[in-house]
């Protein structure tokens, strides 16, 4: 019997039934690290049992990626598989659902030339744009789940043997993803109801800004005109109700790209495409980052900020209580899917059009006029902790306490 058979089964079932909300007759495109074969296969099984006619799995190989940085010619890093992403976009346009299995080696590209890494990332982001647009506008149902890649497990638990580290990371993924219950699908339905109540409250309040205050942080995040809060399950344009992230604990909306002022310090390290960024400190003026430093990965951060015009402005602000099961594990996952759901966060770059009322019907110019940011990047980093207070600022300028010491008031 496959080790972790029970874990694989629970995760695959929730991925298909809750994460994708897969409709009968829908194709599925899965992207996954090669190490995640057991999970990809289990997901394929559940997808076929739910009536999918075709599941296509595209595997990624960390070792092959590293060989490119070691041996490819200098001009290689302008290249990206545009043809592949155009094909994926075509699949989604014709109705396929999208599932990504996260969990590669967070330190894969540590030690590689950051300028090359940045060029490769930029080329990839540009080629990926057609896919990203379909996903951020919820043309189709999509979800991301995680698999305990051995190199990831050993980054999280550096003092354990590989086998033990994988075991512990599996346990943490299951607990953090609310799968440690007799009926995880029912648990997720209840969790989604709670998130949607929070969303309804914030949408009713119509705050014009959020104020974050704590050690190293005094940040006023203006919210976009006609912003909409979202979180938990959402309905894609094809009618499917999906949970884009397993786990998810956040409620989030679109900041106004020109109305962010003050300074902010990250509260957890950020693992970004093979590099680790620690103790990020940035200052905003009129919505743009005007100063940025980091104790580790400052060069990567500066390159990221130069990606394009929108890379210096915010595309997301999200609230997560410090008591979320992920924060409760006390583990730094070195993976945004988990770490962003352990703490309130902001994201540099692209905004979600679902976070603007009627946003999916608006042109890029109309979205920008409401304050929604646009960029090739979308990078979440954590600014919440048990020491952070958050106020909602009403349209008349009144401050109302939303979070104290990292918890909902
Ligand atoms: Zn988020
Ligand atoms: Zn985000």
mmCIF file of C-alpha atoms and ligand atoms in Angstrom:
data_model
loop_
_atom_site.group_PDB
_atom_site.id
_atom_site.type_symbol
_atom_site.label_atom_id
_atom_site.label_comp_id
_atom_site.label_asym_id
_atom_site.label_seq_id
_atom_site.Cartn_x
_atom_site.Cartn_y
_atom_site.Cartn_z
ATOM 1 C CA UNK A 1 0.000 0.000 0.000
ATOM 2 C CA UNK A 2 1.094 3.490 -0.801
ATOM 3 C CA UNK A 3 2.475 5.229 2.317
ATOM 4 C CA UNK A 4 0.263 8.185 3.316
ATOM 5 C CA UNK A 5 -2.654 6.578 1.388
ATOM 6 C CA UNK A 6 -5.188 8.170 3.764
ATOM 7 C CA UNK A 7 -3.621 11.624 3.381
ATOM 8 C CA UNK A 8 -3.485 11.310 -0.425
ATOM 9 C CA UNK A 9 -7.102 10.242 -0.525
ATOM 10 C CA UNK A 10 -8.394 13.095 1.671
ATOM 11 C CA UNK A 11 -6.362 15.745 -0.117
ATOM 12 C CA UNK A 12 -7.288 14.510 -3.611
ATOM 13 C CA UNK A 13 -10.982 14.298 -2.749
ATOM 14 C CA UNK A 14 -11.081 17.841 -1.330
ATOM 15 C CA UNK A 15 -8.970 19.122 -4.246
ATOM 16 C CA UNK A 16 -11.500 17.872 -6.813
ATOM 17 C CA UNK A 17 -14.793 18.324 -4.932
ATOM 18 C CA UNK A 18 -14.068 21.551 -3.000
ATOM 19 C CA UNK A 19 -10.961 23.060 -4.626
ATOM 20 C CA UNK A 20 -12.094 22.704 -8.239
ATOM 21 C CA UNK A 21 -15.785 22.059 -7.684
ATOM 22 C CA UNK A 22 -15.302 20.025 -10.853
ATOM 23 C CA UNK A 23 -18.286 19.785 -13.173
ATOM 24 C CA UNK A 24 -19.043 16.542 -15.025
ATOM 25 C CA UNK A 25 -17.659 16.684 -18.563
ATOM 26 C CA UNK A 26 -14.863 19.133 -17.687
ATOM 27 C CA UNK A 27 -11.280 18.473 -18.736
ATOM 28 C CA UNK A 28 -8.568 19.134 -16.133
ATOM 29 C CA UNK A 29 -5.040 20.433 -16.698
ATOM 30 C CA UNK A 30 -2.727 19.622 -13.775
ATOM 31 C CA UNK A 31 0.735 21.157 -13.317
ATOM 32 C CA UNK A 32 2.888 19.443 -10.706
ATOM 33 C CA UNK A 33 6.451 18.795 -9.613
ATOM 34 C CA UNK A 34 7.620 15.331 -10.704
ATOM 35 C CA UNK A 35 7.875 14.305 -7.042
ATOM 36 C CA UNK A 36 4.091 14.703 -6.671
ATOM 37 C CA UNK A 37 3.168 11.772 -8.959
ATOM 38 C CA UNK A 38 1.224 9.892 -6.218
ATOM 39 C CA UNK A 39 -1.010 12.928 -5.530
ATOM 40 C CA UNK A 40 -1.474 13.833 -9.213
ATOM 41 C CA UNK A 41 -2.616 10.273 -9.909
ATOM 42 C CA UNK A 42 -5.038 10.242 -6.982
ATOM 43 C CA UNK A 43 -6.475 13.581 -8.154
ATOM 44 C CA UNK A 44 -6.835 12.187 -11.685
ATOM 45 C CA UNK A 45 -8.761 9.245 -10.230
ATOM 46 C CA UNK A 46 -11.187 11.527 -8.360
ATOM 47 C CA UNK A 47 -11.564 13.755 -11.439
ATOM 48 C CA UNK A 48 -12.466 10.810 -13.668
ATOM 49 C CA UNK A 49 -14.871 9.503 -11.028
ATOM 50 C CA UNK A 50 -16.494 12.977 -11.073
ATOM 51 C CA UNK A 51 -17.052 12.651 -14.831
ATOM 52 C CA UNK A 52 -13.986 14.306 -16.362
ATOM 53 C CA UNK A 53 -13.267 13.022 -19.890
ATOM 54 C CA UNK A 54 -9.553 13.942 -19.852
ATOM 55 C CA UNK A 55 -6.962 14.835 -17.216
ATOM 56 C CA UNK A 56 -3.651 16.102 -18.604
ATOM 57 C CA UNK A 57 -0.724 16.205 -16.158
ATOM 58 C CA UNK A 58 2.267 18.437 -16.963
ATOM 59 C CA UNK A 59 5.220 17.621 -14.723
ATOM 60 C CA UNK A 60 7.973 20.054 -13.820
ATOM 61 C CA UNK A 61 11.474 18.848 -12.927
ATOM 62 C CA UNK A 62 13.561 20.968 -10.513
ATOM 63 C CA UNK A 63 16.761 19.160 -11.482
ATOM 64 C CA UNK A 64 16.276 19.991 -15.167
ATOM 65 C CA UNK A 65 15.570 23.631 -14.263
ATOM 66 C CA UNK A 66 18.837 23.799 -12.351
ATOM 67 C CA UNK A 67 20.782 22.262 -15.270
ATOM 68 C CA UNK A 68 19.608 25.155 -17.415
ATOM 69 C CA UNK A 69 21.135 27.694 -15.027
ATOM 70 C CA UNK A 70 24.345 25.674 -14.906
ATOM 71 C CA UNK A 71 24.868 24.907 -18.590
ATOM 72 C CA UNK A 72 22.613 26.922 -20.920
ATOM 73 C CA UNK A 73 24.023 29.817 -22.960
ATOM 74 C CA UNK A 74 23.667 33.349 -21.552
ATOM 75 C CA UNK A 75 20.968 34.207 -24.106
ATOM 76 C CA UNK A 76 18.814 31.293 -22.841
ATOM 77 C CA UNK A 77 17.188 33.271 -20.065
ATOM 78 C CA UNK A 78 15.097 35.409 -22.421
ATOM 79 C CA UNK A 79 13.252 32.222 -23.438
ATOM 80 C CA UNK A 80 10.066 30.779 -22.021
ATOM 81 C CA UNK A 81 7.707 28.074 -23.340
ATOM 82 C CA UNK A 82 5.211 30.511 -24.855
ATOM 83 C CA UNK A 83 3.739 27.691 -26.934
ATOM 84 C CA UNK A 84 2.987 25.701 -23.780
ATOM 85 C CA UNK A 85 1.215 28.569 -22.014
ATOM 86 C CA UNK A 86 -0.741 29.435 -25.192
ATOM 87 C CA UNK A 87 -1.831 25.800 -25.271
ATOM 88 C CA UNK A 88 -2.858 25.918 -21.620
ATOM 89 C CA UNK A 89 -4.783 29.140 -22.234
ATOM 90 C CA UNK A 90 -6.545 27.468 -25.177
ATOM 91 C CA UNK A 91 -7.511 24.559 -22.922
ATOM 92 C CA UNK A 92 -8.992 26.932 -20.328
ATOM 93 C CA UNK A 93 -10.827 28.938 -23.009
ATOM 94 C CA UNK A 94 -12.463 25.700 -24.130
ATOM 95 C CA UNK A 95 -13.554 24.952 -20.569
ATOM 96 C CA UNK A 96 -10.812 22.927 -18.850
ATOM 97 C CA UNK A 97 -10.362 23.363 -15.095
ATOM 98 C CA UNK A 98 -6.906 24.154 -13.737
ATOM 99 C CA UNK A 99 -5.175 22.457 -10.833
ATOM 100 C CA UNK A 100 -1.661 23.206 -9.622
ATOM 101 C CA UNK A 101 0.254 21.096 -7.121
ATOM 102 C CA UNK A 102 2.662 23.370 -5.246
ATOM 103 C CA UNK A 103 5.759 22.272 -3.377
ATOM 104 C CA UNK A 104 9.064 22.594 -5.175
ATOM 105 C CA UNK A 105 12.505 23.119 -3.625
ATOM 106 C CA UNK A 106 12.377 26.644 -2.127
ATOM 107 C CA UNK A 107 16.162 27.008 -2.349
ATOM 108 C CA UNK A 108 16.595 25.604 -5.844
ATOM 109 C CA UNK A 109 17.999 28.801 -7.335
ATOM 110 C CA UNK A 110 19.825 30.077 -4.288
ATOM 111 C CA UNK A 111 23.376 30.815 -5.398
ATOM 112 C CA UNK A 112 22.421 31.394 -9.041
ATOM 113 C CA UNK A 113 23.059 34.799 -10.595
ATOM 114 C CA UNK A 114 20.049 36.909 -9.460
ATOM 115 C CA UNK A 115 20.106 38.894 -12.687
ATOM 116 C CA UNK A 116 19.669 35.680 -14.697
ATOM 117 C CA UNK A 117 16.970 34.454 -12.323
ATOM 118 C CA UNK A 118 15.147 37.776 -12.754
ATOM 119 C CA UNK A 119 15.424 37.627 -16.555
ATOM 120 C CA UNK A 120 14.153 34.038 -16.605
ATOM 121 C CA UNK A 121 11.274 34.927 -14.259
ATOM 122 C CA UNK A 122 10.337 37.939 -16.346
ATOM 123 C CA UNK A 123 10.358 35.956 -19.605
ATOM 124 C CA UNK A 124 8.237 33.297 -17.931
ATOM 125 C CA UNK A 125 5.790 35.849 -16.494
ATOM 126 C CA UNK A 126 5.328 37.480 -19.896
ATOM 127 C CA UNK A 127 4.731 34.166 -21.649
ATOM 128 C CA UNK A 128 2.384 33.086 -18.832
ATOM 129 C CA UNK A 129 0.266 36.245 -19.080
ATOM 130 C CA UNK A 130 -2.561 34.693 -21.210
ATOM 131 C CA UNK A 131 -2.989 31.985 -18.554
ATOM 132 C CA UNK A 132 -2.765 34.399 -15.608
ATOM 133 C CA UNK A 133 -5.459 36.644 -17.096
ATOM 134 C CA UNK A 134 -7.898 33.752 -17.507
ATOM 135 C CA UNK A 135 -7.245 32.662 -13.938
ATOM 136 C CA UNK A 136 -7.357 36.066 -12.237
ATOM 137 C CA UNK A 137 -10.626 36.854 -14.024
ATOM 138 C CA UNK A 138 -12.092 33.450 -13.015
ATOM 139 C CA UNK A 139 -12.960 32.366 -16.554
ATOM 140 C CA UNK A 140 -12.594 28.815 -15.239
ATOM 141 C CA UNK A 141 -12.546 27.077 -11.885
ATOM 142 C CA UNK A 142 -9.063 26.539 -10.483
ATOM 143 C CA UNK A 143 -7.233 25.497 -7.354
ATOM 144 C CA UNK A 144 -3.788 25.052 -5.838
ATOM 145 C CA UNK A 145 -2.966 22.272 -3.369
ATOM 146 C CA UNK A 146 0.399 21.229 -1.925
ATOM 147 C CA UNK A 147 2.510 18.083 -1.856
ATOM 148 C CA UNK A 148 5.435 17.500 0.566
ATOM 149 C CA UNK A 149 8.349 17.573 -1.880
ATOM 150 C CA UNK A 150 11.383 16.102 -0.012
ATOM 151 C CA UNK A 151 13.572 19.177 -0.568
ATOM 152 C CA UNK A 152 10.750 21.390 0.684
ATOM 153 C CA UNK A 153 10.280 19.135 3.748
ATOM 154 C CA UNK A 154 13.979 19.374 4.561
ATOM 155 C CA UNK A 155 13.908 23.169 4.248
ATOM 156 C CA UNK A 156 11.028 23.296 6.742
ATOM 157 C CA UNK A 157 12.611 20.711 9.085
ATOM 158 C CA UNK A 158 16.375 21.047 8.516
ATOM 159 C CA UNK A 159 17.300 18.893 11.529
ATOM 160 C CA UNK A 160 15.357 15.795 10.518
ATOM 161 C CA UNK A 161 16.202 12.897 8.213
ATOM 162 C CA UNK A 162 14.412 13.216 4.887
ATOM 163 C CA UNK A 163 11.807 10.529 5.627
ATOM 164 C CA UNK A 164 10.893 12.060 8.981
ATOM 165 C CA UNK A 165 10.806 15.545 7.494
ATOM 166 C CA UNK A 166 8.368 14.404 4.791
ATOM 167 C CA UNK A 167 6.196 12.709 7.427
ATOM 168 C CA UNK A 168 6.100 15.892 9.531
ATOM 169 C CA UNK A 169 5.351 18.111 6.539
ATOM 170 C CA UNK A 170 2.529 15.777 5.484
ATOM 171 C CA UNK A 171 1.065 16.030 9.012
ATOM 172 C CA UNK A 172 1.340 19.828 8.869
ATOM 173 C CA UNK A 173 -0.252 20.081 5.395
ATOM 174 C CA UNK A 174 -3.174 17.927 6.529
ATOM 175 C CA UNK A 175 -3.705 19.943 9.729
ATOM 176 C CA UNK A 176 -3.237 23.333 8.051
ATOM 177 C CA UNK A 177 -5.600 22.322 5.228
ATOM 178 C CA UNK A 178 -8.360 21.310 7.709
ATOM 179 C CA UNK A 179 -8.238 17.709 6.492
ATOM 180 C CA UNK A 180 -7.727 16.160 9.938
ATOM 181 C CA UNK A 181 -11.472 15.630 10.450
ATOM 182 C CA UNK A 182 -13.738 12.624 9.763
ATOM 183 C CA UNK A 183 -15.464 14.428 6.868
ATOM 184 C CA UNK A 184 -13.116 17.041 5.353
ATOM 185 C CA UNK A 185 -15.609 18.014 2.611
ATOM 186 C CA UNK A 186 -18.210 18.943 5.271
ATOM 187 C CA UNK A 187 -15.516 20.740 7.303
ATOM 188 C CA UNK A 188 -14.682 22.832 4.263
ATOM 189 C CA UNK A 189 -18.326 23.690 3.612
ATOM 190 C CA UNK A 190 -18.592 25.033 7.190
ATOM 191 C CA UNK A 191 -15.291 26.933 6.847
ATOM 192 C CA UNK A 192 -16.495 28.505 3.585
ATOM 193 C CA UNK A 193 -19.710 29.672 5.284
ATOM 194 C CA UNK A 194 -17.675 31.411 8.016
ATOM 195 C CA UNK A 195 -15.410 33.151 5.489
ATOM 196 C CA UNK A 196 -18.401 34.327 3.472
ATOM 197 C CA UNK A 197 -19.957 35.906 6.610
ATOM 198 C CA UNK A 198 -16.703 37.837 7.182
ATOM 199 C CA UNK A 199 -16.711 38.941 3.543
ATOM 200 C CA UNK A 200 -20.340 40.091 3.798
ATOM 201 C CA UNK A 201 -19.525 42.180 6.907
ATOM 202 C CA UNK A 202 -16.583 43.935 5.246
ATOM 203 C CA UNK A 203 -18.525 44.552 2.038
ATOM 204 C CA UNK A 204 -21.324 46.082 4.120
ATOM 205 C CA UNK A 205 -18.833 48.419 5.885
ATOM 206 C CA UNK A 206 -17.389 49.903 2.656
ATOM 207 C CA UNK A 207 -14.161 51.069 4.322
ATOM 208 C CA UNK A 208 -12.124 53.565 2.324
ATOM 209 C CA UNK A 209 -8.836 52.368 3.849
ATOM 210 C CA UNK A 210 -7.204 49.956 6.283
ATOM 211 C CA UNK A 211 -4.627 51.068 8.822
ATOM 212 C CA UNK A 212 -1.966 48.542 9.920
ATOM 213 C CA UNK A 213 0.057 49.373 13.021
ATOM 214 C CA UNK A 214 2.729 47.397 14.860
ATOM 215 C CA UNK A 215 6.506 47.078 15.273
ATOM 216 C CA UNK A 216 8.128 48.554 12.140
ATOM 217 C CA UNK A 217 4.750 49.103 10.508
ATOM 218 C CA UNK A 218 2.503 52.141 10.148
ATOM 219 C CA UNK A 219 0.734 51.641 6.858
ATOM 220 C CA UNK A 220 -2.408 53.196 5.447
ATOM 221 C CA UNK A 221 -3.785 51.082 2.595
ATOM 222 C CA UNK A 222 -6.426 52.982 0.616
ATOM 223 C CA UNK A 223 -8.958 50.634 -0.965
ATOM 224 C CA UNK A 224 -9.927 50.782 -4.648
ATOM 225 C CA UNK A 225 -13.162 52.522 -5.632
ATOM 226 C CA UNK A 226 -15.993 49.955 -5.833
ATOM 227 C CA UNK A 227 -13.718 47.373 -4.192
ATOM 228 C CA UNK A 228 -15.269 44.040 -3.254
ATOM 229 C CA UNK A 229 -14.007 41.718 -0.523
ATOM 230 C CA UNK A 230 -13.656 38.040 -1.382
ATOM 231 C CA UNK A 231 -12.554 34.873 0.371
ATOM 232 C CA UNK A 232 -13.235 31.174 0.551
ATOM 233 C CA UNK A 233 -15.313 29.670 -2.215
ATOM 234 C CA UNK A 234 -16.136 31.746 -5.280
ATOM 235 C CA UNK A 235 -18.117 31.178 -8.446
ATOM 236 C CA UNK A 236 -16.159 31.091 -11.687
ATOM 237 C CA UNK A 237 -17.712 32.440 -14.896
ATOM 238 C CA UNK A 238 -18.377 28.877 -16.032
ATOM 239 C CA UNK A 239 -20.691 28.476 -13.029
ATOM 240 C CA UNK A 240 -18.459 26.157 -10.994
ATOM 241 C CA UNK A 241 -17.962 27.045 -7.312
ATOM 242 C CA UNK A 242 -14.288 26.605 -6.497
ATOM 243 C CA UNK A 243 -11.776 27.252 -3.690
ATOM 244 C CA UNK A 244 -8.684 28.620 -5.455
ATOM 245 C CA UNK A 245 -6.395 27.770 -2.525
ATOM 246 C CA UNK A 246 -6.333 24.723 -0.267
ATOM 247 C CA UNK A 247 -5.692 25.812 2.457
ATOM 248 C CA UNK A 248 -7.255 29.261 2.603
ATOM 249 C CA UNK A 249 -7.913 31.473 5.612
ATOM 250 C CA UNK A 250 -7.839 34.958 4.069
ATOM 251 C CA UNK A 251 -10.419 37.558 3.155
ATOM 252 C CA UNK A 252 -8.955 39.961 0.612
ATOM 253 C CA UNK A 253 -9.648 42.905 -1.646
ATOM 254 C CA UNK A 254 -7.990 45.361 -4.032
ATOM 255 C CA UNK A 255 -6.044 48.317 -2.624
ATOM 256 C CA UNK A 256 -6.075 51.612 -4.522
ATOM 257 C CA UNK A 257 -2.801 51.599 -6.468
ATOM 258 C CA UNK A 258 -2.207 55.330 -5.844
ATOM 259 C CA UNK A 259 -3.411 55.565 -2.217
ATOM 260 C CA UNK A 260 -0.961 53.643 -0.044
ATOM 261 C CA UNK A 261 1.158 55.633 2.419
ATOM 262 C CA UNK A 262 3.657 54.792 5.142
ATOM 263 C CA UNK A 263 6.063 52.013 5.984
ATOM 264 C CA UNK A 264 5.742 48.288 6.552
ATOM 265 C CA UNK A 265 7.950 45.423 7.704
ATOM 266 C CA UNK A 266 7.484 41.766 6.730
ATOM 267 C CA UNK A 267 6.705 39.408 9.612
ATOM 268 C CA UNK A 268 7.737 36.150 7.891
ATOM 269 C CA UNK A 269 10.341 35.256 5.285
ATOM 270 C CA UNK A 270 9.093 35.146 1.696
ATOM 271 C CA UNK A 271 10.086 32.294 -0.570
ATOM 272 C CA UNK A 272 9.969 33.631 -4.122
ATOM 273 C CA UNK A 273 10.809 31.394 -7.094
ATOM 274 C CA UNK A 274 13.767 29.727 -5.455
ATOM 275 C CA UNK A 275 15.033 32.730 -3.471
ATOM 276 C CA UNK A 276 14.394 33.615 0.158
ATOM 277 C CA UNK A 277 13.606 37.225 1.124
ATOM 278 C CA UNK A 278 13.813 38.040 4.839
ATOM 279 C CA UNK A 279 13.009 41.159 6.862
ATOM 280 C CA UNK A 280 11.644 43.193 3.973
ATOM 281 C CA UNK A 281 11.107 46.868 4.816
ATOM 282 C CA UNK A 282 9.461 49.208 2.341
ATOM 283 C CA UNK A 283 8.064 52.692 2.361
ATOM 284 C CA UNK A 284 5.165 53.816 0.167
ATOM 285 C CA UNK A 285 4.396 57.276 -1.175
ATOM 286 C CA UNK A 286 1.272 57.875 -3.270
ATOM 287 C CA UNK A 287 0.884 54.132 -3.674
ATOM 288 C CA UNK A 288 4.390 53.426 -4.928
ATOM 289 C CA UNK A 289 7.339 51.789 -3.183
ATOM 290 C CA UNK A 290 9.926 54.560 -2.873
ATOM 291 C CA UNK A 291 12.336 52.734 -0.540
ATOM 292 C CA UNK A 292 12.932 49.012 -0.220
ATOM 293 C CA UNK A 293 15.380 46.911 1.710
ATOM 294 C CA UNK A 294 15.682 43.335 2.934
ATOM 295 C CA UNK A 295 18.137 41.545 5.195
ATOM 296 C CA UNK A 296 18.284 38.581 2.779
ATOM 297 C CA UNK A 297 17.431 38.668 -0.918
ATOM 298 C CA UNK A 298 17.563 42.470 -1.294
ATOM 299 C CA UNK A 299 18.977 42.087 -4.823
ATOM 300 C CA UNK A 300 16.046 39.847 -5.805
ATOM 301 C CA UNK A 301 13.593 42.322 -4.262
ATOM 302 C CA UNK A 302 15.081 45.237 -6.205
ATOM 303 C CA UNK A 303 14.938 43.289 -9.467
ATOM 304 C CA UNK A 304 11.325 42.326 -8.781
ATOM 305 C CA UNK A 305 10.422 45.991 -8.237
ATOM 306 C CA UNK A 306 11.862 46.804 -11.659
ATOM 307 C CA UNK A 307 9.712 44.200 -13.458
ATOM 308 C CA UNK A 308 7.299 46.831 -14.767
ATOM 309 C CA UNK A 309 5.360 49.971 -13.850
ATOM 310 C CA UNK A 310 2.871 48.107 -11.628
ATOM 311 C CA UNK A 311 5.454 46.085 -9.698
ATOM 312 C CA UNK A 312 5.921 48.939 -7.188
ATOM 313 C CA UNK A 313 2.256 49.154 -6.249
ATOM 314 C CA UNK A 314 -0.135 46.920 -4.362
ATOM 315 C CA UNK A 315 -2.639 44.582 -6.012
ATOM 316 C CA UNK A 316 -4.001 42.868 -2.897
ATOM 317 C CA UNK A 317 -4.541 43.351 0.809
ATOM 318 C CA UNK A 318 -5.684 40.387 2.906
ATOM 319 C CA UNK A 319 -6.719 39.819 6.517
ATOM 320 C CA UNK A 320 -5.975 36.552 8.302
ATOM 321 C CA UNK A 321 -6.389 35.972 12.043
ATOM 322 C CA UNK A 322 -3.333 34.866 13.970
ATOM 323 C CA UNK A 323 -5.350 31.896 15.319
ATOM 324 C CA UNK A 324 -5.674 30.232 11.879
ATOM 325 C CA UNK A 325 -4.741 26.519 11.958
ATOM 326 C CA UNK A 326 -1.692 27.357 9.846
ATOM 327 C CA UNK A 327 -0.381 29.922 12.310
ATOM 328 C CA UNK A 328 -1.198 27.412 15.068
ATOM 329 C CA UNK A 329 1.202 24.840 13.588
ATOM 330 C CA UNK A 330 3.897 27.401 14.412
ATOM 331 C CA UNK A 331 5.731 26.281 11.283
ATOM 332 C CA UNK A 332 7.345 28.536 8.716
ATOM 333 C CA UNK A 333 6.481 26.711 5.477
ATOM 334 C CA UNK A 334 8.711 28.698 3.064
ATOM 335 C CA UNK A 335 5.721 28.505 0.721
ATOM 336 C CA UNK A 336 3.286 31.352 0.052
ATOM 337 C CA UNK A 337 0.222 29.098 -0.154
ATOM 338 C CA UNK A 338 0.681 28.301 3.533
ATOM 339 C CA UNK A 339 2.551 31.292 4.913
ATOM 340 C CA UNK A 340 0.154 33.847 3.386
ATOM 341 C CA UNK A 341 -2.695 32.054 5.135
ATOM 342 C CA UNK A 342 -0.924 32.282 8.483
ATOM 343 C CA UNK A 343 -0.892 36.086 8.553
ATOM 344 C CA UNK A 344 -2.420 39.222 7.102
ATOM 345 C CA UNK A 345 -0.565 40.174 3.933
ATOM 346 C CA UNK A 346 -0.199 42.504 0.985
ATOM 347 C CA UNK A 347 0.800 41.688 -2.583
ATOM 348 C CA UNK A 348 2.865 43.731 -4.987
ATOM 349 C CA UNK A 349 1.580 43.620 -8.559
ATOM 350 C CA UNK A 350 -1.539 42.428 -10.317
ATOM 351 C CA UNK A 351 -4.954 42.962 -8.703
ATOM 352 C CA UNK A 352 -7.817 40.484 -9.028
ATOM 353 C CA UNK A 353 -10.621 41.932 -11.168
ATOM 354 C CA UNK A 354 -13.110 39.981 -8.997
ATOM 355 C CA UNK A 355 -12.136 42.462 -6.242
ATOM 356 C CA UNK A 356 -13.794 45.327 -8.174
ATOM 357 C CA UNK A 357 -17.590 45.411 -8.507
ATOM 358 C CA UNK A 358 -18.446 44.157 -12.000
ATOM 359 C CA UNK A 359 -14.692 43.972 -12.575
ATOM 360 C CA UNK A 360 -14.721 41.089 -15.011
ATOM 361 C CA UNK A 361 -16.774 43.222 -17.452
ATOM 362 C CA UNK A 362 -14.418 46.235 -17.246
ATOM 363 C CA UNK A 363 -11.574 47.105 -19.614
ATOM 364 C CA UNK A 364 -8.020 47.397 -18.230
ATOM 365 C CA UNK A 365 -8.381 51.215 -18.451
ATOM 366 C CA UNK A 366 -11.646 51.184 -16.485
ATOM 367 C CA UNK A 367 -10.115 48.944 -13.831
ATOM 368 C CA UNK A 368 -7.084 51.233 -13.537
ATOM 369 C CA UNK A 369 -9.373 54.274 -13.168
ATOM 370 C CA UNK A 370 -10.892 52.630 -10.080
ATOM 371 C CA UNK A 371 -7.405 52.053 -8.656
ATOM 372 C CA UNK A 372 -6.878 48.373 -9.526
ATOM 373 C CA UNK A 373 -3.199 47.718 -10.176
ATOM 374 C CA UNK A 374 -1.826 45.824 -13.159
ATOM 375 C CA UNK A 375 1.538 44.059 -13.464
ATOM 376 C CA UNK A 376 3.241 40.883 -14.655
ATOM 377 C CA UNK A 377 3.876 39.929 -11.017
ATOM 378 C CA UNK A 378 1.707 39.125 -8.018
ATOM 379 C CA UNK A 379 3.829 38.546 -4.920
ATOM 380 C CA UNK A 380 2.215 38.097 -1.517
ATOM 381 C CA UNK A 381 4.199 38.884 1.598
ATOM 382 C CA UNK A 382 3.260 38.664 5.199
ATOM 383 C CA UNK A 383 2.789 41.735 7.375
ATOM 384 C CA UNK A 384 0.504 40.327 10.089
ATOM 385 C CA UNK A 385 1.418 38.865 13.478
ATOM 386 C CA UNK A 386 0.126 38.742 17.045
ATOM 387 C CA UNK A 387 1.545 42.272 17.432
ATOM 388 C CA UNK A 388 -0.347 43.934 14.592
ATOM 389 C CA UNK A 389 -3.533 45.996 14.990
ATOM 390 C CA UNK A 390 -5.774 46.803 12.040
ATOM 391 C CA UNK A 391 -8.386 49.552 11.838
ATOM 392 C CA UNK A 392 -10.983 50.017 9.133
ATOM 393 C CA UNK A 393 -11.307 53.656 8.080
ATOM 394 C CA UNK A 394 -14.889 54.572 7.232
ATOM 395 C CA UNK A 395 -15.671 56.826 4.235
ATOM 396 C CA UNK A 396 -16.145 59.718 6.722
ATOM 397 C CA UNK A 397 -12.653 59.120 8.148
ATOM 398 C CA UNK A 398 -13.647 57.317 11.372
ATOM 399 C CA UNK A 399 -11.300 54.540 12.561
ATOM 400 C CA UNK A 400 -13.012 51.307 13.674
ATOM 401 C CA UNK A 401 -11.015 48.470 15.275
ATOM 402 C CA UNK A 402 -10.995 45.369 13.049
ATOM 403 C CA UNK A 403 -8.109 43.360 14.516
ATOM 404 C CA UNK A 404 -6.259 43.620 17.816
ATOM 405 C CA UNK A 405 -3.125 41.605 18.479
ATOM 406 C CA UNK A 406 -3.706 39.771 15.221
ATOM 407 C CA UNK A 407 -7.259 38.611 16.090
ATOM 408 C CA UNK A 408 -10.652 39.760 14.788
ATOM 409 C CA UNK A 409 -12.258 42.190 17.230
HETATM 410 ZN ZN1 LIG B 1 -3.782 36.595 -0.513
HETATM 411 ZN ZN1 LIG B 2 -2.186 37.042 -3.413
#
